[in-house]
Structure formats: C-alpha cells, structure tokens
PDB file of N, CA and C in Angstrom:
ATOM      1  N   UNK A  98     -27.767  39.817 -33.668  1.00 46.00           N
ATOM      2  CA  UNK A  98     -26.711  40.814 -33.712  1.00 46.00           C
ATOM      3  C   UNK A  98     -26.467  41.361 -32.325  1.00 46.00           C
ATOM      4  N   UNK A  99     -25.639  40.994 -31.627  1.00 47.00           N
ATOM      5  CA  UNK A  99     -24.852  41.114 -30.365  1.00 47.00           C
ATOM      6  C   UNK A  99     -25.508  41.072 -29.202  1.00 47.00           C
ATOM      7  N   UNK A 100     -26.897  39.819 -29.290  1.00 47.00           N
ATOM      8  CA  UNK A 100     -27.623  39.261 -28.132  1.00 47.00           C
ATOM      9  C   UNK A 100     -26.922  38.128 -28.196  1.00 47.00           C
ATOM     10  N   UNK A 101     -26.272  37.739 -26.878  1.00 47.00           N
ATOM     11  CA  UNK A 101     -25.966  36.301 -26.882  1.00 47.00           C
ATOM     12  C   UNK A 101     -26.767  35.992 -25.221  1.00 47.00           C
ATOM     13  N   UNK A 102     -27.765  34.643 -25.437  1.00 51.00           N
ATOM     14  CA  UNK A 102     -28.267  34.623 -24.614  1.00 51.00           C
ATOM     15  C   UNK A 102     -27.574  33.103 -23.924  1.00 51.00           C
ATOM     16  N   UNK A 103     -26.973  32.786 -22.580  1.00 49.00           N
ATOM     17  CA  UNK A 103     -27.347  31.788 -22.205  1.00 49.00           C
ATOM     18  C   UNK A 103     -27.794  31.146 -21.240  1.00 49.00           C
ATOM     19  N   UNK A 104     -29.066  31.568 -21.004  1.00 48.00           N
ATOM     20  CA  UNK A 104     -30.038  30.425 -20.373  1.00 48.00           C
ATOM     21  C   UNK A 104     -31.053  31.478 -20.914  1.00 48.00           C
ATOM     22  N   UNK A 105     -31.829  30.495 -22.140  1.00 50.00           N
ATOM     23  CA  UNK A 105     -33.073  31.644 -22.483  1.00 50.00           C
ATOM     24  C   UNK A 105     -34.103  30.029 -22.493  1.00 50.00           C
ATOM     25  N   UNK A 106     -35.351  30.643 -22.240  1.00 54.00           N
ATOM     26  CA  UNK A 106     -36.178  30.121 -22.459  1.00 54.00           C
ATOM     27  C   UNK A 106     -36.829  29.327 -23.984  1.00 54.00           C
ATOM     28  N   UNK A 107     -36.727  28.404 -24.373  1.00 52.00           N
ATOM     29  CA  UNK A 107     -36.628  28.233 -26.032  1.00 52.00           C
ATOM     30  C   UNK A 107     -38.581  28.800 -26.526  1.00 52.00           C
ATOM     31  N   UNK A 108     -39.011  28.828 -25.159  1.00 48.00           N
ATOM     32  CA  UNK A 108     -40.389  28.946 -25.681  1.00 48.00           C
ATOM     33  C   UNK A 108     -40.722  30.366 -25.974  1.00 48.00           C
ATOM     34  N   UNK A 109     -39.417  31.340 -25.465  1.00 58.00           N
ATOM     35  CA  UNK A 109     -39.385  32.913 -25.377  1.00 58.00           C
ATOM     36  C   UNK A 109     -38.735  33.561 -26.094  1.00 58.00           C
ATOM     37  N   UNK A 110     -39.756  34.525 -26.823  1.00 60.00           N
ATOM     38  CA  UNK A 110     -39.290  35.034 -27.745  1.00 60.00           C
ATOM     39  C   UNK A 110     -38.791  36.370 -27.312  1.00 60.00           C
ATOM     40  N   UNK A 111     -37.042  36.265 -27.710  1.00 71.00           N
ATOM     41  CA  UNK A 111     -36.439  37.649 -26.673  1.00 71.00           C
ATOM     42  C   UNK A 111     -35.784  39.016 -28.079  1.00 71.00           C
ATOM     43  N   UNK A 112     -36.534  39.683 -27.226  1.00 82.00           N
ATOM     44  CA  UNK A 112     -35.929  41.004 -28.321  1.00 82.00           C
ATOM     45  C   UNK A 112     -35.753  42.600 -27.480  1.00 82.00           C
ATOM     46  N   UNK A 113     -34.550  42.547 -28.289  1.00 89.00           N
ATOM     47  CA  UNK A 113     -33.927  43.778 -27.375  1.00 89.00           C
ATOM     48  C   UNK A 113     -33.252  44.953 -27.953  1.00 89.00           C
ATOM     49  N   UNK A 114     -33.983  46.296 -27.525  1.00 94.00           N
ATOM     50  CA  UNK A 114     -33.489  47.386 -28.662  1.00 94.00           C
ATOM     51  C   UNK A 114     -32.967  48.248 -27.897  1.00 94.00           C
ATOM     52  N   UNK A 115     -32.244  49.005 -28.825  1.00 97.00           N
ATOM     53  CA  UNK A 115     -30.946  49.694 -28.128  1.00 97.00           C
ATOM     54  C   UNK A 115     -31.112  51.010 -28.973  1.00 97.00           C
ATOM     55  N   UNK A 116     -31.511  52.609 -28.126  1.00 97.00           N
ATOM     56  CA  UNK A 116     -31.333  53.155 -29.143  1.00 97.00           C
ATOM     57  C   UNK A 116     -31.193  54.644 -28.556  1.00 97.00           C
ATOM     58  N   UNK A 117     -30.409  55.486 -29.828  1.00 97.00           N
ATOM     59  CA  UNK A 117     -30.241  56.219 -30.765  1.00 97.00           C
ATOM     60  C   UNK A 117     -28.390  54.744 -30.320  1.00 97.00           C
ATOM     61  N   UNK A 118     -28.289  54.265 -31.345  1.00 97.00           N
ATOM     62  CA  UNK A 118     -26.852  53.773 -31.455  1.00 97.00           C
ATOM     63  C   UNK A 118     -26.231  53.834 -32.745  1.00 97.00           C
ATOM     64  N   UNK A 119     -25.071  55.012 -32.737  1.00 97.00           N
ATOM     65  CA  UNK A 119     -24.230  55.540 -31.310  1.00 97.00           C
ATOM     66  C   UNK A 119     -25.309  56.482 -29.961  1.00 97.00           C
ATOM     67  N   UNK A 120     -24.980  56.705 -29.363  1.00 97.00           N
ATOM     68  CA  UNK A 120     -25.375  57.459 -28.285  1.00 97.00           C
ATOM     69  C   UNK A 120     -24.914  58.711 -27.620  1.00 97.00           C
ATOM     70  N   UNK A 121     -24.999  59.293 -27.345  1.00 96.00           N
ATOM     71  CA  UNK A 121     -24.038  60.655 -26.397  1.00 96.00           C
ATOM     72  C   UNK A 121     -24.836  60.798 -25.161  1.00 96.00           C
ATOM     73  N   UNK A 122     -26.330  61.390 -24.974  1.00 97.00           N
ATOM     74  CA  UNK A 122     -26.861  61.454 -23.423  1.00 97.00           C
ATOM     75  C   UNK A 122     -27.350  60.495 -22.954  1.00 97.00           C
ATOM     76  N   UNK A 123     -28.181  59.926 -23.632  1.00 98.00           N
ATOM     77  CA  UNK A 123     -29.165  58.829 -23.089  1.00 98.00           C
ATOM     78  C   UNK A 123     -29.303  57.832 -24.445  1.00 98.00           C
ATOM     79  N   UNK A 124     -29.392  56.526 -23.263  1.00 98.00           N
ATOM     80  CA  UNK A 124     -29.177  54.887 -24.196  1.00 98.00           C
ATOM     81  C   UNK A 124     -30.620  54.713 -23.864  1.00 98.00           C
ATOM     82  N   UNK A 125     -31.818  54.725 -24.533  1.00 97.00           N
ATOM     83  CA  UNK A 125     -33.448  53.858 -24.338  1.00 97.00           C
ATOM     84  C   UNK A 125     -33.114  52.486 -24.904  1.00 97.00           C
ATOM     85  N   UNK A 126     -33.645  52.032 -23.572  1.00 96.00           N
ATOM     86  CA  UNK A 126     -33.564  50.270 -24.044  1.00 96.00           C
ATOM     87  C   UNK A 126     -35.114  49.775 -23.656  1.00 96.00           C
ATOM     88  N   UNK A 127     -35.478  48.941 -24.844  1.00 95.00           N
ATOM     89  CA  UNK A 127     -36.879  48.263 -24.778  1.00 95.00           C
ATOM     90  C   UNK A 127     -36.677  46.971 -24.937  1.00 95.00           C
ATOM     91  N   UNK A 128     -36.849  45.759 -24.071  1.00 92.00           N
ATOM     92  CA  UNK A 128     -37.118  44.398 -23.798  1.00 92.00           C
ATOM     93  C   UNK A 128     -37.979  43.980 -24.202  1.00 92.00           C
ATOM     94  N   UNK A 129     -38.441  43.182 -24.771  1.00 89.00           N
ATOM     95  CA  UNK A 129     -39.578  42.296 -25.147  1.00 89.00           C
ATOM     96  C   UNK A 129     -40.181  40.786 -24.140  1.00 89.00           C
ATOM     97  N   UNK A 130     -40.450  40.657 -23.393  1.00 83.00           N
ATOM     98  CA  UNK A 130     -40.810  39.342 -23.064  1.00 83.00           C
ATOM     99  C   UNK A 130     -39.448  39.787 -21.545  1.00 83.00           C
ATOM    100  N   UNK A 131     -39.520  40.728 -20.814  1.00 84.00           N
ATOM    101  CA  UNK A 131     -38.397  40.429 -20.214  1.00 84.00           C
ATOM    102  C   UNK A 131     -38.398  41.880 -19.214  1.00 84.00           C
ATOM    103  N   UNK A 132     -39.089  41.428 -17.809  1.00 82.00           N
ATOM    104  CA  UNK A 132     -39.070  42.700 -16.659  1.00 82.00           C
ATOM    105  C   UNK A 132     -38.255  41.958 -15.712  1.00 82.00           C
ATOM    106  N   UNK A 133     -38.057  43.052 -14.398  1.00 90.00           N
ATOM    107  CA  UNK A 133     -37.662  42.719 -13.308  1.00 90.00           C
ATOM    108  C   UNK A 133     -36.427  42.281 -13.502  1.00 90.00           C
ATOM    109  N   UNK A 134     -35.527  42.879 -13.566  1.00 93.00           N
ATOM    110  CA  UNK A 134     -33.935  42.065 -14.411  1.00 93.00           C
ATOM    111  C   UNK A 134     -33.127  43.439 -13.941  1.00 93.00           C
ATOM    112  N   UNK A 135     -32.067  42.639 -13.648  1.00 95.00           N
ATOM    113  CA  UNK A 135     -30.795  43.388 -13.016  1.00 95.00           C
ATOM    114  C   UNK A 135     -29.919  44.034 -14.305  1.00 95.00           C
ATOM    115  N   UNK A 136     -29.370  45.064 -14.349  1.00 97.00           N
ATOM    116  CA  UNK A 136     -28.756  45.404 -15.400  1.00 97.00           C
ATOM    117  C   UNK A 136     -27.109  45.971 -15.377  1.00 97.00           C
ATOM    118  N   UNK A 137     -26.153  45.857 -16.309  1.00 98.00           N
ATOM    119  CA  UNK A 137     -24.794  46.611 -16.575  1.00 98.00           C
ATOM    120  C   UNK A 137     -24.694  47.300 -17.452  1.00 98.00           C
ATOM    121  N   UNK A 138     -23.231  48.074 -17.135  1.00 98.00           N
ATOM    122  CA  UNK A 138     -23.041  48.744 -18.869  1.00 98.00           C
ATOM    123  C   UNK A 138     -21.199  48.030 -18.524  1.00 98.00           C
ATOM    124  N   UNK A 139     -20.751  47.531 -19.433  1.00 98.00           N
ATOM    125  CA  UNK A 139     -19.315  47.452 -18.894  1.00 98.00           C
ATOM    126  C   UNK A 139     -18.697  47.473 -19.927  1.00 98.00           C
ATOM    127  N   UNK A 140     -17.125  47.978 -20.555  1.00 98.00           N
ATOM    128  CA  UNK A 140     -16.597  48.344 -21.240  1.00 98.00           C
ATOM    129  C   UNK A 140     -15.913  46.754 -21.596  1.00 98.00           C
ATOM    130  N   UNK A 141     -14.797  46.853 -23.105  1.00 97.00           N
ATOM    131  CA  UNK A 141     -14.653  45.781 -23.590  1.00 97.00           C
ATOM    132  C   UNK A 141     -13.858  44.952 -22.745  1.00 97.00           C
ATOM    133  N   UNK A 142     -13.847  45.385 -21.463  1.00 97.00           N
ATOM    134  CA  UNK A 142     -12.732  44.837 -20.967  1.00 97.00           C
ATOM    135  C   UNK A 142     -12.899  43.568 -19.267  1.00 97.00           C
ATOM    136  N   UNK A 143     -14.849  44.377 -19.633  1.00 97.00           N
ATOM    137  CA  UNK A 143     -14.942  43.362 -19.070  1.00 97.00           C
ATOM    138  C   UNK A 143     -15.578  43.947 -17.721  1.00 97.00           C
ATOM    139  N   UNK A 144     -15.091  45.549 -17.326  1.00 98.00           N
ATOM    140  CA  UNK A 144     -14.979  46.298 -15.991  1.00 98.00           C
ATOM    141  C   UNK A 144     -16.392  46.950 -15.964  1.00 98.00           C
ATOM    142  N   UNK A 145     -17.420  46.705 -14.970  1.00 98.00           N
ATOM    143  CA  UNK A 145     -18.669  47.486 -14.310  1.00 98.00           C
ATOM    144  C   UNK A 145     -18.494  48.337 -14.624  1.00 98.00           C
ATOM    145  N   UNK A 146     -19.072  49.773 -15.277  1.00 98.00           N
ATOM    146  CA  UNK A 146     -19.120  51.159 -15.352  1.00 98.00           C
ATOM    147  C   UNK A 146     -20.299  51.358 -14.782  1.00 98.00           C
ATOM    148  N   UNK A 147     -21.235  51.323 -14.777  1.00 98.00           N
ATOM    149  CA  UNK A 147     -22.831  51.408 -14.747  1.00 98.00           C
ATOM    150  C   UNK A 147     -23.720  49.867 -13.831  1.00 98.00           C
ATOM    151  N   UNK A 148     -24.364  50.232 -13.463  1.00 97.00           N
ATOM    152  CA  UNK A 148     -25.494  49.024 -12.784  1.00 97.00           C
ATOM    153  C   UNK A 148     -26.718  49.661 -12.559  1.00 97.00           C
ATOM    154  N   UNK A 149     -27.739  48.939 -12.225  1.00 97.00           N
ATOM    155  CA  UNK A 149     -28.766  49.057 -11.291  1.00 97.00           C
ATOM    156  C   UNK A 149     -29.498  48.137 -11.714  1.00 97.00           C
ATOM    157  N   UNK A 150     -31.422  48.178 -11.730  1.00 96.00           N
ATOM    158  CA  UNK A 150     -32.107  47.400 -11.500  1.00 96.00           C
ATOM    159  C   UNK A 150     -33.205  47.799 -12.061  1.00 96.00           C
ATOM    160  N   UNK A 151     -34.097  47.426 -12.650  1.00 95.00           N
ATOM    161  CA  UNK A 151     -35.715  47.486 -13.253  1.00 95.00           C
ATOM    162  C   UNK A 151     -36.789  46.362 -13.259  1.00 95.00           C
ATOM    163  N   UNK A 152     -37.750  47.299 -13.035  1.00 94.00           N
ATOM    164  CA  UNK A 152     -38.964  46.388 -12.702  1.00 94.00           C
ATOM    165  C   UNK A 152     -39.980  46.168 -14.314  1.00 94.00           C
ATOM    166  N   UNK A 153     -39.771  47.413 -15.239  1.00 93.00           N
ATOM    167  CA  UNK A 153     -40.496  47.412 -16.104  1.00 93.00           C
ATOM    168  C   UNK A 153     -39.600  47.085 -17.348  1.00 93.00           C
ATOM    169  N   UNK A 154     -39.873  46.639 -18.427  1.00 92.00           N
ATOM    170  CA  UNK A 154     -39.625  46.458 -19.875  1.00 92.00           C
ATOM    171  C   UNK A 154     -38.407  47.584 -20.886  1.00 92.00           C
ATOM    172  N   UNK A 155     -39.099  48.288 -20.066  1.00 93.00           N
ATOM    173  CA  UNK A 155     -38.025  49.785 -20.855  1.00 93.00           C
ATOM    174  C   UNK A 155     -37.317  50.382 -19.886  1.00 93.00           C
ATOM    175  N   UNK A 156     -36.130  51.195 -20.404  1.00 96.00           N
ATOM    176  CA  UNK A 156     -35.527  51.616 -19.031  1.00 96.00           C
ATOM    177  C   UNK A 156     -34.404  53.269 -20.038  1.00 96.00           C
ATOM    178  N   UNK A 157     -34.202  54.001 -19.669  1.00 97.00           N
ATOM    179  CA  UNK A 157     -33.509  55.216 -20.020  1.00 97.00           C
ATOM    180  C   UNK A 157     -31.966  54.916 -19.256  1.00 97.00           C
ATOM    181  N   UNK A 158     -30.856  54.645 -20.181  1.00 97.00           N
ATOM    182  CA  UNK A 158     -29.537  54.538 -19.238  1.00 97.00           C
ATOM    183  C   UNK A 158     -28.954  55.769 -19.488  1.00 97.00           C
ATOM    184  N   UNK A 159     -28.384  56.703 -18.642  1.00 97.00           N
ATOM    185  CA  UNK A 159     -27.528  57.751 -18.620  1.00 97.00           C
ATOM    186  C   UNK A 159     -26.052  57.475 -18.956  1.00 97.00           C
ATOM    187  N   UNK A 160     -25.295  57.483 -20.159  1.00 98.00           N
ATOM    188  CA  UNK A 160     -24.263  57.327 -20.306  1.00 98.00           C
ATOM    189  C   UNK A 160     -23.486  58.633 -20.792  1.00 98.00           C
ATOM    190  N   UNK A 161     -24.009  59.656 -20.721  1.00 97.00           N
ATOM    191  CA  UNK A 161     -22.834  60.974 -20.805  1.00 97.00           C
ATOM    192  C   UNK A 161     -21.592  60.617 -19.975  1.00 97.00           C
ATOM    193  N   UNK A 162     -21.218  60.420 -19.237  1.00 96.00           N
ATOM    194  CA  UNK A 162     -20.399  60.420 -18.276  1.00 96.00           C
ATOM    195  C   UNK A 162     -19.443  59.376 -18.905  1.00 96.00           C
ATOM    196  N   UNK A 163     -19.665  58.545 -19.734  1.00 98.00           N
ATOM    197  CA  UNK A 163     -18.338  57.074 -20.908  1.00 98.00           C
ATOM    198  C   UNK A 163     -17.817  57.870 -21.206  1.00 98.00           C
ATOM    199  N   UNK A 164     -16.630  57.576 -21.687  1.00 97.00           N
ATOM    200  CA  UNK A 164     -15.532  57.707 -22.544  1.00 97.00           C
ATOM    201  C   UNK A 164     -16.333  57.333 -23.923  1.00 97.00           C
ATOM    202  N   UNK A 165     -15.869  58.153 -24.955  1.00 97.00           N
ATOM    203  CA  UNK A 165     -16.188  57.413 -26.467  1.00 97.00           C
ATOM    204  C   UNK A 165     -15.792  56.082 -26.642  1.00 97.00           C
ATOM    205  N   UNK A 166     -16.525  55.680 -26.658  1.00 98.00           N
ATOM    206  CA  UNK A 166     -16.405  53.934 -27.275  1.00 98.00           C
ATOM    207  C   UNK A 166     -17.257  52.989 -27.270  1.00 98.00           C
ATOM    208  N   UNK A 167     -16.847  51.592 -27.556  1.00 98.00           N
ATOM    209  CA  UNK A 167     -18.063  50.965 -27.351  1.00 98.00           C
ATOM    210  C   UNK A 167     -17.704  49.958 -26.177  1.00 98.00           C
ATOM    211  N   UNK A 168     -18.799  49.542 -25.636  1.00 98.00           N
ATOM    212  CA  UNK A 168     -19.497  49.199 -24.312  1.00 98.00           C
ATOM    213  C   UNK A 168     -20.533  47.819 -25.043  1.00 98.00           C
ATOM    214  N   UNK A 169     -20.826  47.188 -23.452  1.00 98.00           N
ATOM    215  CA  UNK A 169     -21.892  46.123 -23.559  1.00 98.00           C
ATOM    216  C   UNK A 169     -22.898  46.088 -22.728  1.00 98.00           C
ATOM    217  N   UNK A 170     -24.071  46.493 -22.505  1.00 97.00           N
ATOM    218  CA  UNK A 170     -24.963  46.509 -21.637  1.00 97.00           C
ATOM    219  C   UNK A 170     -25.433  44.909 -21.378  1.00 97.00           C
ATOM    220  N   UNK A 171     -25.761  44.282 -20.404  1.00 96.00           N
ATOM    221  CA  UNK A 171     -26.000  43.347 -19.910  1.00 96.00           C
ATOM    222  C   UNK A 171     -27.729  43.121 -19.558  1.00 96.00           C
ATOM    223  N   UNK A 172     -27.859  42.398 -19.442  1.00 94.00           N
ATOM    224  CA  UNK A 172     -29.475  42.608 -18.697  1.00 94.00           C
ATOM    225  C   UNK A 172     -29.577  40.564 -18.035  1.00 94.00           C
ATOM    226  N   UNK A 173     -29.795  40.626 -16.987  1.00 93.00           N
ATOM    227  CA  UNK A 173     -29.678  39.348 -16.522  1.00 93.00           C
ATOM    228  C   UNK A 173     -30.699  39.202 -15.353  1.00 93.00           C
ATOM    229  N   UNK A 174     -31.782  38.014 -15.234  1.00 90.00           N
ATOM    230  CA  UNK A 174     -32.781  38.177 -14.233  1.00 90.00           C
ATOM    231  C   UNK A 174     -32.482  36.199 -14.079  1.00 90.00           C
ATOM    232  N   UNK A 175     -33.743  35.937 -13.449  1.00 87.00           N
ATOM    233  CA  UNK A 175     -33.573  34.112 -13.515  1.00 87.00           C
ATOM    234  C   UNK A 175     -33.731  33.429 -14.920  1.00 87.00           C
ATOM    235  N   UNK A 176     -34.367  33.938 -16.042  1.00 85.00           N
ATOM    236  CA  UNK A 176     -34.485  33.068 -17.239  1.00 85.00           C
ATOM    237  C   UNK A 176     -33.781  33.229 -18.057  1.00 85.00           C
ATOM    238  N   UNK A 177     -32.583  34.574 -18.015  1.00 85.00           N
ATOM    239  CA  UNK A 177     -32.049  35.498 -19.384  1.00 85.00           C
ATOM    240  C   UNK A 177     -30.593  36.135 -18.718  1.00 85.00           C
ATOM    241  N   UNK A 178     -29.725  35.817 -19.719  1.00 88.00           N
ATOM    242  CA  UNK A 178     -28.547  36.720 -19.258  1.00 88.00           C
ATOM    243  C   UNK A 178     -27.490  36.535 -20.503  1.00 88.00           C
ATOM    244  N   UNK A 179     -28.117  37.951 -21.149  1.00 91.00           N
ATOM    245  CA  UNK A 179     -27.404  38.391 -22.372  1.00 91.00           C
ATOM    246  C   UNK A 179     -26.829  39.531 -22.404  1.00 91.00           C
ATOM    247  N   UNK A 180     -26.152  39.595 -23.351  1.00 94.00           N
ATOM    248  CA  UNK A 180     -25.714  41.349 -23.578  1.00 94.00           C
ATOM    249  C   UNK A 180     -25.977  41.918 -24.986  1.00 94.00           C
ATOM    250  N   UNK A 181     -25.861  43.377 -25.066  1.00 96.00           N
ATOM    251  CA  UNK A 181     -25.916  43.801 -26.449  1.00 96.00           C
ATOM    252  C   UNK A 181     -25.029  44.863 -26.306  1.00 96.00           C
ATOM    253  N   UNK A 182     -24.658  45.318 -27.682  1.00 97.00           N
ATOM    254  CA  UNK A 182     -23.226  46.060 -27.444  1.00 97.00           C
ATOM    255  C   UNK A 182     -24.002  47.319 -28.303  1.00 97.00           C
ATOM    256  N   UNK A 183     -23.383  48.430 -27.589  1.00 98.00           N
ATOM    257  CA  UNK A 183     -24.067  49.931 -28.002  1.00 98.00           C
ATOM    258  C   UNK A 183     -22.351  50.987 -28.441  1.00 98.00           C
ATOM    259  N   UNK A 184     -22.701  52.012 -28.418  1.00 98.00           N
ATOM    260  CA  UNK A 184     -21.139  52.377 -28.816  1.00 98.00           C
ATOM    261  C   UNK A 184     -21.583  54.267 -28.277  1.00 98.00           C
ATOM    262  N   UNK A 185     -20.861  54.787 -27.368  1.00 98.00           N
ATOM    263  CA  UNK A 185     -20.672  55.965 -26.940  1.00 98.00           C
ATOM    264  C   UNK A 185     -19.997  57.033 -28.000  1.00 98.00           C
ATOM    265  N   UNK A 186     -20.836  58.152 -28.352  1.00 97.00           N
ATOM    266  CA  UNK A 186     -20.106  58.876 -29.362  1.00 97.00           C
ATOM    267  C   UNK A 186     -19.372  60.080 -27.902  1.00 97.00           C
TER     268      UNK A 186
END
C-alpha cells in the first residue's frame, strides 16, 4: 500500500511506516532494513516541498508548514527508491 520500490533488493525485506496518517505537526517515519538514505516530501504534482538526509532508521518530518493534502514522501539511498503517500490535515 503506496510503497513502490524500484531497485529493491529481493533478499530485503522493506517496511515502512508512516505515522499519525493524516498528520498536522509531525510525520514519524520508521524504516525497516533501510539507513543512511536521502529523503523528500513532494506534492502530487511531482514539486520538492521538503528534503534532507538520515543516517538512522527513524526520522521525525516537520510538515506544519503543507497545505492540507496529500503528499509523497520519498526515501532513496543505493539499494531502495520508493515512496509512500501520507496526507496533511
């Protein structure tokens, strides 16, 4: 449900949680099998809102500042580059 991965490892088991979704202050995201990875938030349209970078598994995204709607966070390093879609109340 709205991981599409392509280039995943078939031997890796990838899991990725997204939460309180919907959201209003803060998006907690927990990775499974998956550090050191560059990250987005970008709206349906395709456009960067958000970036940066993590070294560890979990990460706190600040999205007060969206517009209500829904969005796709990205997460992409050398083995993985998927997205999952969250929704801004």
């Amino acid at each position: 449900r709205g991981i599409n991965p392509t280039a995943l490892n078939p031997n890796q088991s990838l899991e990725v949680h997204l939460y309180p979704n919907p959201s209003q202050d803060v998006l907690e995201v927990s990775l499974k099998n998956i550090s050191n990875f560059e990250w987005k938030v970008t709206d349906m349209l395709g456009r960067t809102l958000l970036e940066g970078s993590e070294k560890k598994s979990s990460m706190k995204v600040q999205v007060s500042t969206l517009p209500t709607g829904q969005y796709l966070l990205w997460i992409n390093n050398t083995t993985v580059s998927m997205s999952k879609s969250f929704i801004k109340q």
